[in-house]
Coordinates of C-alpha atoms in Angstrom, one line a residue:
X1 CA -0.2 0.2 0.1
X2 CA 3.0 2.4 0.3
X3 CA 3.8 2.2 -3.4
X4 CA 0.1 3.5 -3.5
X5 CA 0.8 6.6 -1.3
X6 CA -0.9 5.3 1.5
X7 CA 1.3 5.9 4.8
X8 CA -1.1 5.1 7.7
X9 CA -3.7 2.6 8.1
X10 CA -4.2 -0.9 6.2
X11 CA -5.3 -1.0 2.8
X12 CA -8.7 -3.3 2.4
X13 CA -7.7 -5.6 -0.6
X14 CA -11.0 -7.9 -0.7
X15 CA -14.4 -8.0 0.8
X16 CA -16.5 -11.1 0.0
X17 CA -20.0 -10.1 -1.3
X18 CA -21.4 -12.6 1.5
X19 CA -19.4 -11.1 4.3
X20 CA -21.1 -8.9 7.1
X21 CA -18.2 -6.4 6.3
X22 CA -19.8 -6.2 2.6
X23 CA -23.3 -5.6 3.7
X24 CA -22.1 -2.8 6.1
X25 CA -20.5 -1.3 3.1
X26 CA -16.8 -1.8 3.0
X27 CA -14.9 -1.6 -0.3
X28 CA -12.3 -3.5 -1.4
X29 CA -9.5 -2.6 -3.7
X30 CA -10.2 -3.3 -7.6
X31 CA -8.6 -3.0 -10.6
X32 CA -10.7 -2.3 -13.8
X33 CA -10.2 -4.0 -17.5
X34 CA -7.7 -1.1 -18.3
X35 CA -5.8 -1.6 -15.3
X36 CA -6.9 1.6 -13.1
X37 CA -6.8 0.6 -9.7
X38 CA -9.4 1.9 -7.6
X39 CA -8.5 2.1 -4.0
X40 CA -10.6 0.3 -1.4
X41 CA -11.6 1.6 2.6
X42 CA -8.3 2.3 4.6
X43 CA -8.7 1.0 8.2
X44 CA -7.1 3.5 10.4
X45 CA -9.0 2.7 13.7
X46 CA -10.3 -0.1 15.5
X47 CA -12.7 1.2 18.4
X48 CA -10.1 3.5 19.8
X49 CA -7.0 1.9 18.6
X50 CA -5.1 3.8 16.1
X51 CA -4.0 1.3 13.1
X52 CA -0.8 2.2 11.2
X53 CA 0.2 -1.0 9.9
X54 CA -0.9 -4.6 9.7
X55 CA 0.3 -5.7 12.9
X56 CA -1.6 -3.1 15.0
X57 CA -4.9 -4.3 13.0
X58 CA -4.2 -7.9 14.0
X59 CA -3.7 -6.8 17.8
X60 CA -6.7 -4.7 17.6
X61 CA -9.1 -7.4 16.3
X62 CA -7.7 -10.1 19.0
X63 CA -10.1 -9.2 21.4
X64 CA -12.9 -9.8 19.0
X65 CA -14.6 -13.1 17.8
X66 CA -16.3 -13.5 14.4
X67 CA -19.9 -11.9 14.3
X68 CA -18.7 -8.9 16.8
X69 CA -19.7 -5.5 15.7
X70 CA -16.3 -3.4 15.4
X71 CA -16.3 0.0 14.9

């Protein structure tokens, strides 16, 4: 994601259409047929914890279980 100019947070790459995240409106990154990249959502905070890199996201999510609502 740093190659795309994202210096803070974690870029969402894929959001399965059957997932609660998709139903909540989360968008993944995509590439058009012509090769243009559409940047997906960038997670910068989970509850009150700042997210600057993947390790931060994994640590923040450890206290949740599948089905929990995360803000």
